[in-house]
Coordinates of C-alpha atoms and ligand atoms in Angstrom, one line a residue:
M595 CA 0.0 0.0 0.0
Q596 CA 2.7 2.4 1.0
D597 CA 4.7 1.6 -2.1
S598 CA 1.8 2.9 -4.2
L599 CA 2.4 6.4 -2.8
D600 CA 4.2 8.3 -5.4
V601 CA 6.3 10.4 -3.0
N602 CA 9.9 11.1 -3.7
D603 CA 11.7 10.6 -0.4
H604 CA 15.0 11.8 -1.7
G605 CA 16.4 15.0 -3.1
S606 CA 15.0 18.4 -2.3
T607 CA 14.1 19.8 -5.8
A608 CA 10.7 20.8 -6.7
G609 CA 9.6 18.2 -9.2
P610 CA 8.3 17.4 -11.7
R611 CA 5.6 15.4 -9.8
R612 CA 2.2 14.0 -10.6
T613 CA -0.1 16.1 -8.5
E614 CA -3.1 14.2 -7.2
T615 CA -6.4 15.8 -6.3
L616 CA -7.7 14.0 -3.2
A617 CA -11.3 14.0 -2.0
P618 CA -12.0 14.7 1.7
D619 CA -12.3 11.0 2.4
A620 CA -8.7 10.5 1.4
V621 CA -7.4 12.3 4.4
L622 CA -5.6 9.2 5.6
R623 CA -3.7 8.9 2.4
A624 CA -2.8 12.7 2.6
A625 CA -1.5 12.1 6.1
E626 CA 0.7 9.2 4.9
M627 CA 2.1 11.3 2.2
L628 CA 3.1 14.0 4.7
R629 CA 4.5 11.4 7.1
R630 CA 6.7 10.1 4.2
G631 CA 8.1 13.6 3.5
G632 CA 5.7 14.6 0.7
L633 CA 4.1 18.0 -0.1
V634 CA 0.4 18.1 0.4
A635 CA -1.8 21.2 0.0
F636 CA -4.8 21.2 2.3
P637 CA -7.6 23.6 3.2
T638 CA -7.7 25.6 6.3
E639 CA -10.5 28.0 7.2
T640 CA -8.2 30.9 6.1
V641 CA -6.5 29.9 2.9
Y642 CA -5.0 26.6 1.5
G643 CA -1.7 25.7 3.0
L644 CA 1.2 23.9 1.4
G645 CA 2.0 21.3 4.1
A646 CA 5.2 19.4 4.9
D647 CA 6.3 17.5 8.0
A648 CA 7.7 20.3 10.1
T649 CA 10.0 18.0 11.9
R650 CA 12.0 17.1 8.8
A651 CA 14.2 19.7 7.2
E652 CA 14.4 17.9 3.9
A653 CA 10.6 17.9 3.6
V654 CA 10.4 21.6 4.6
A655 CA 13.1 22.4 2.0
R656 CA 10.7 21.2 -0.7
I657 CA 8.2 23.8 0.3
Y658 CA 10.6 26.6 -0.5
A659 CA 11.6 24.9 -3.8
A660 CA 7.9 24.4 -4.9
K661 CA 7.0 27.9 -4.0
E662 CA 10.2 29.3 -5.5
R663 CA 10.7 31.2 -2.3
P664 CA 14.0 33.0 -2.6
R665 CA 14.8 32.9 1.1
F666 CA 14.1 30.7 4.0
N667 CA 11.3 32.6 5.8
P668 CA 9.9 31.1 9.0
L669 CA 6.8 29.0 8.5
I670 CA 3.7 28.4 10.6
A671 CA 3.6 25.0 12.3
H672 CA 0.1 23.7 12.4
V673 CA -1.0 21.4 15.1
A674 CA -4.3 19.6 16.1
S675 CA -4.7 20.9 19.6
V676 CA -3.6 23.5 22.2
D677 CA -1.8 20.7 24.1
A678 CA 0.2 19.8 21.0
A679 CA 1.0 23.5 20.6
R680 CA 2.3 23.7 24.2
R681 CA 4.7 20.9 23.5
E682 CA 6.3 23.1 20.8
G683 CA 6.3 26.5 22.3
V684 CA 6.4 28.4 25.7
F685 CA 3.1 30.1 26.4
D686 CA 2.9 33.0 28.7
E687 CA -0.3 34.3 30.2
S688 CA -1.3 36.3 27.1
A689 CA -0.5 33.5 24.8
L690 CA -2.6 31.1 26.9
A691 CA -5.5 33.6 27.0
L692 CA -5.4 34.0 23.2
A693 CA -5.1 30.3 22.6
A694 CA -8.1 29.6 24.9
R695 CA -10.2 32.2 23.2
F696 CA -9.4 31.8 19.5
W697 CA -8.1 28.2 18.9
P698 CA -9.0 26.4 16.9
G699 CA -9.2 29.4 14.5
P700 CA -7.6 32.0 12.3
L701 CA -4.9 33.1 14.8
T702 CA -1.2 32.4 14.8
L703 CA 0.9 32.8 17.9
V704 CA 4.6 33.4 17.8
V705 CA 6.1 32.2 21.1
P706 CA 9.5 31.1 22.3
A707 CA 10.3 27.6 21.0
A708 CA 10.1 25.0 23.8
P709 CA 13.4 23.4 24.7
G710 CA 12.1 20.0 23.2
S711 CA 10.4 21.5 20.2
S712 CA 10.2 19.1 17.3
V713 CA 9.8 21.9 14.7
C714 CA 13.0 21.8 12.7
D715 CA 15.4 24.8 12.5
L716 CA 14.7 25.3 8.8
A717 CA 10.9 25.7 9.4
R718 CA 11.8 28.3 12.1
A719 CA 14.4 29.9 9.8
G720 CA 16.9 29.5 12.7
L721 CA 14.9 31.7 15.1
D722 CA 14.5 30.8 18.7
S723 CA 10.7 31.5 18.4
V724 CA 8.1 29.4 16.7
A725 CA 4.8 30.3 14.9
L726 CA 2.0 28.0 15.9
R727 CA -1.6 27.6 14.8
V728 CA -4.5 25.3 15.5
P729 CA -6.8 25.6 12.4
A730 CA -10.5 25.3 12.7
H731 CA -11.2 23.6 9.4
P732 CA -12.5 20.0 10.0
L733 CA -10.4 18.5 7.2
A734 CA -7.2 20.3 8.4
H735 CA -8.0 19.1 11.9
A736 CA -8.5 15.5 10.8
L737 CA -5.3 15.6 8.7
L738 CA -3.2 17.0 11.6
E739 CA -4.5 14.4 14.0
R740 CA -3.5 11.7 11.6
V741 CA -0.1 13.1 10.9
G742 CA 0.5 13.3 14.6
R743 CA 3.3 15.9 14.1
P744 CA 3.4 19.6 13.5
V745 CA 2.8 20.4 9.8
A746 CA 4.7 23.4 8.4
A747 CA 2.5 25.2 5.9
P748 CA 2.8 28.6 4.2
S749 CA 0.0 29.6 1.8
A750 CA -0.1 27.2 -1.2
N751 CA 0.7 29.7 -3.9
R752 CA 3.8 30.6 -5.9
S753 CA 5.9 33.1 -4.2
G754 CA 4.6 36.7 -4.6
W755 CA 1.1 35.7 -5.9
V756 CA -2.2 36.0 -4.0
S757 CA -3.0 33.2 -1.6
P758 CA -5.3 30.3 -2.8
T759 CA -8.8 30.0 -1.5
T760 CA -9.8 26.9 -3.7
A761 CA -8.0 23.7 -4.7
A762 CA -8.2 25.0 -8.3
H763 CA -6.1 28.1 -7.3
V764 CA -3.5 25.7 -5.8
L765 CA -3.3 23.7 -9.0
T766 CA -2.9 26.8 -11.1
D767 CA 0.2 27.7 -9.2
L768 CA 1.7 24.4 -8.1
K769 CA 0.5 21.6 -10.3
G770 CA 3.4 19.3 -11.1
R771 CA 5.4 20.6 -8.1
I772 CA 3.5 19.0 -5.2
D773 CA 2.3 15.5 -4.4
A774 CA -1.3 16.3 -3.8
V775 CA -4.0 18.8 -2.9
L776 CA -6.8 17.8 -0.5
D777 CA -9.9 19.4 -1.9
G778 CA -12.2 20.8 0.8
G779 CA -13.9 23.4 -1.4
P780 CA -13.6 27.2 -1.0
T781 CA -12.2 28.4 2.3
A782 CA -14.6 30.3 4.6
V783 CA -12.4 33.2 5.9
G784 CA -10.4 33.9 2.8
L785 CA -7.6 35.9 4.5
E786 CA -4.6 34.5 6.2
S787 CA -4.5 34.2 10.0
T788 CA -3.8 37.1 12.3
I789 CA -0.3 36.8 13.7
V790 CA 0.4 37.9 17.2
A791 CA 3.9 37.7 18.8
C792 CA 3.8 36.8 22.5
L793 CA 7.5 37.3 23.3
G794 CA 6.9 39.9 26.0
A795 CA 4.1 42.5 25.5
P796 CA 1.9 41.1 22.7
H797 CA 2.5 42.6 19.2
L798 CA 0.4 42.4 16.1
L799 CA 2.7 41.1 13.3
R800 CA 0.1 40.7 10.6
P801 CA -3.6 41.6 10.6
G802 CA -5.8 38.7 9.4
G803 CA -8.8 36.6 10.0
V804 CA -9.3 37.6 13.7
P805 CA -10.0 41.4 13.9
R806 CA -7.6 43.3 16.1
E807 CA -10.5 44.6 18.2
E808 CA -11.4 41.0 19.2
I809 CA -7.9 40.2 20.2
E810 CA -7.5 43.4 22.2
A811 CA -10.8 42.7 24.0
A812 CA -9.6 39.2 24.9
L813 CA -6.3 40.6 26.2
G814 CA -7.8 43.6 27.9
R815 CA -5.1 45.8 26.4
P816 CA -4.1 47.2 23.0
L817 CA -1.8 45.3 20.8
L818 CA 1.5 46.9 20.1
A819 CA 2.8 47.5 16.6
P820 CA 5.8 45.5 15.7
A821 CA 8.9 47.3 17.1
D822 CA 11.7 47.9 14.6
E823 CA 13.9 45.5 16.5
A824 CA 11.2 42.8 16.8
P825 CA 11.4 39.8 14.6
R826 CA 9.8 40.7 11.3
A827 CA 7.1 38.6 9.7
P828 CA 8.6 38.6 6.2
G829 CA 5.2 38.0 4.8
M830 CA 4.7 41.7 5.7
L831 CA 7.1 42.9 2.9
A832 CA 5.3 45.3 0.6
S833 CA 5.4 43.1 -2.6
H834 CA 3.5 40.1 -1.2
Y835 CA 0.1 39.3 -2.7
A836 CA 0.7 41.0 -6.0
P837 CA -1.3 40.0 -9.1
R838 CA 0.1 40.6 -12.6
A839 CA -2.2 43.6 -13.3
R840 CA -1.5 46.9 -11.6
V841 CA -3.9 47.4 -8.6
R842 CA -5.1 51.0 -7.9
L843 CA -6.9 51.7 -4.6
S844 CA -9.9 53.9 -3.8
A845 CA -11.1 54.0 -7.4
R846 CA -13.1 57.1 -8.1
R847 CA -13.3 56.7 -11.8
I848 CA -12.9 53.6 -14.1
E849 CA -11.1 54.2 -17.4
P850 CA -12.1 52.3 -20.5
G851 CA -10.7 48.8 -20.5
E852 CA -9.9 48.7 -16.8
A853 CA -11.3 46.1 -14.4
A854 CA -13.3 47.2 -11.3
L855 CA -13.4 45.5 -7.9
L856 CA -16.3 47.0 -6.0
F857 CA -17.5 46.9 -2.4
G858 CA -21.1 47.7 -1.5
P859 CA -23.7 49.3 -3.6
D860 CA -21.7 52.3 -4.9
R861 CA -21.1 52.5 -8.6
P862 CA -18.1 54.6 -9.6
P863 CA -18.3 56.7 -12.8
G864 CA -17.0 55.0 -16.0
L865 CA -18.1 51.6 -14.7
E866 CA -20.1 50.9 -17.9
Q867 CA -16.8 50.9 -19.9
A868 CA -15.0 48.5 -17.5
H869 CA -13.6 45.4 -19.1
A870 CA -14.7 43.3 -16.1
V871 CA -16.5 44.0 -12.8
L872 CA -16.7 42.0 -9.6
N873 CA -18.1 43.0 -6.3
L874 CA -16.5 41.8 -3.0
S875 CA -19.9 42.2 -1.2
E876 CA -23.0 43.9 -2.6
S877 CA -24.3 44.4 1.0
G878 CA -21.0 45.8 2.3
D879 CA -20.3 42.7 4.5
L880 CA -16.6 42.6 5.4
A881 CA -16.5 38.9 6.1
E882 CA -18.0 38.1 2.7
A883 CA -15.5 40.5 1.2
A884 CA -12.6 38.8 2.9
A885 CA -13.7 35.4 1.7
R886 CA -13.9 36.6 -1.9
L887 CA -10.9 38.9 -2.0
F888 CA -8.2 36.6 -3.4
G889 CA -10.5 34.7 -5.7
H890 CA -11.8 38.0 -7.2
L891 CA -8.3 39.4 -7.6
R892 CA -7.2 36.2 -9.4
A893 CA -10.3 36.2 -11.6
L894 CA -9.9 39.8 -12.7
D895 CA -6.2 39.3 -13.2
A896 CA -7.0 36.3 -15.4
T897 CA -9.0 38.5 -17.8
G898 CA -5.7 40.0 -18.9
V899 CA -6.5 43.6 -17.9
D900 CA -3.6 46.0 -17.2
V901 CA -5.3 47.8 -14.3
I902 CA -7.7 46.7 -11.5
E903 CA -9.4 49.6 -9.8
V904 CA -10.5 48.8 -6.2
A905 CA -13.2 50.6 -4.3
Q906 CA -12.6 52.0 -0.9
I907 CA -13.1 49.6 2.0
P908 CA -13.7 50.6 5.6
E909 CA -10.6 50.1 7.9
S910 CA -12.5 48.6 10.9
G911 CA -12.8 44.9 11.8
L912 CA -11.7 42.6 9.0
G913 CA -11.3 45.7 6.8
E914 CA -7.8 46.3 8.4
A915 CA -6.6 42.9 7.0
I916 CA -8.4 43.4 3.6
N917 CA -6.8 46.8 3.2
D918 CA -3.4 45.5 4.2
R919 CA -3.5 42.8 1.5
L920 CA -4.8 45.3 -1.1
R921 CA -2.0 47.8 -0.3
R922 CA 0.5 45.0 -0.8
A923 CA -1.2 44.1 -4.1
A924 CA -1.0 47.7 -5.1
A925 CA 2.7 47.9 -4.3
G926 CA 3.2 45.5 -7.2
R927 CA 5.5 42.6 -7.7
A928 CA 9.0 43.8 -6.9
P929 CA 11.6 42.6 -9.4
D930 CA 13.9 42.4 -6.4
A931 CA 13.7 38.7 -5.4
E932 CA 14.5 39.7 -1.8
N933 CA 11.0 41.2 -1.5
N934 CA 9.3 38.5 -3.4
L935 CA 7.8 35.9 -1.1
Ligands
TXA513 O1 -3.7 31.6 7.5 C1 -2.5 31.4 7.5 O2 -1.7 31.9 8.3 C2 -1.9 30.5 6.4 C3 -2.5 29.1 6.6 C4 -2.0 28.1 5.6 O3 -2.3 28.7 7.9 N1 -0.5 30.5 6.4 C5 0.3 31.5 6.0 O4 1.6 31.3 6.0 O5 -0.2 32.6 5.7 P1 2.7 32.2 5.4 O6 4.0 31.4 5.4 O7 2.3 32.7 4.1 O8 2.9 33.4 6.4 C6 3.5 33.1 7.7 C7 4.0 34.3 8.3 C8 5.1 34.9 7.5 O9 5.0 36.3 7.4 C9 6.3 34.6 8.4 O10 7.4 35.4 8.3 C10 5.7 34.7 9.8 O11 4.4 34.1 9.6 N2 6.4 33.9 10.8 C11 6.5 32.6 11.0 N3 7.3 32.3 12.0 C12 7.7 33.5 12.6 C13 8.5 33.8 13.7 N4 9.1 32.9 14.5 N5 8.6 35.2 14.0 C14 8.0 36.1 13.2 N6 7.2 35.8 12.2 C15 7.1 34.5 11.8
MG514 MG1 1.7 33.5 1.9

């Protein structure tokens, strides 16, 4: 049975590989692939992750190769439970409170690595901290339980492209480079997890699926902005999430041939001449907009337009994370590989 698994246990190059699409009932097979050092994309409630056994450096190395990540950035280690997370990291009072309130869910905690942490150095990029998350998606949970080890998983897209929210997005970017994608349908949240560092006073490293206001309410104090000397989340570099087309924010007028990404009922002038139009949420619902954001960006980009004009989106709640991703998309894809995750 094991021999029928087409996983290359040797070498750390990206492929070529035959990429299988696995139905949800094949979660056991997906877990076996991961345990044997394979690369398996899987759904979480935020976006699809590209998973590898976080305890094996040679498996983790394949993630970077498949994504064409130019540098070894630290990855999030996904685990099935708070108990499993506490074996990997040291949780202070704040971290415990946030884990109790938001796990399983779209929150990642960066904490000091536990002395016996099984997450390999490469997955932590040599840092003495570790990023941990207990995802809420039932398929992710079932997979992690069966793997029985932390699974390192960045978003399952090529470096510098928007994160995938469907199995089809994953295949567009990574077909032939990974062993399988576990297809759990479209993801519910649509934005990556919020990342909070608990290495002292809690810092917000990346806005995401849990709004800042909810985290601050749980902590009973405001989150600090990342200090200059604090460990950076390299995913925060300006060029992340860039589609091919130029993205312009706060569209007031649509020029002929441009694409429009709307929010709410407002119709900017020139809309009738747009090449393509999509709405993140007709009713102005930020959760719906978050879930649709990356898919709509991909869909408009795929029409071949040169410019995507994006309507203004409120900065409250999930709007902070949506605007953060849109600003990065608008910053464009830097030719500088250093900035290109
Ligand atoms: O929703 C998500 O978070 C998705 C799903 C798959 O879980 N994952 C995801 O991973 O967005 P990725 O690799 O695209 O983003 C992880 C971020 C990066 O910005 C990385 O630099 C940061 O987490 N990070 C990881 N470990 C860190 C550490 N020890 N200190 C600071 N930042 C860290
Ligand atoms: Mg990513």
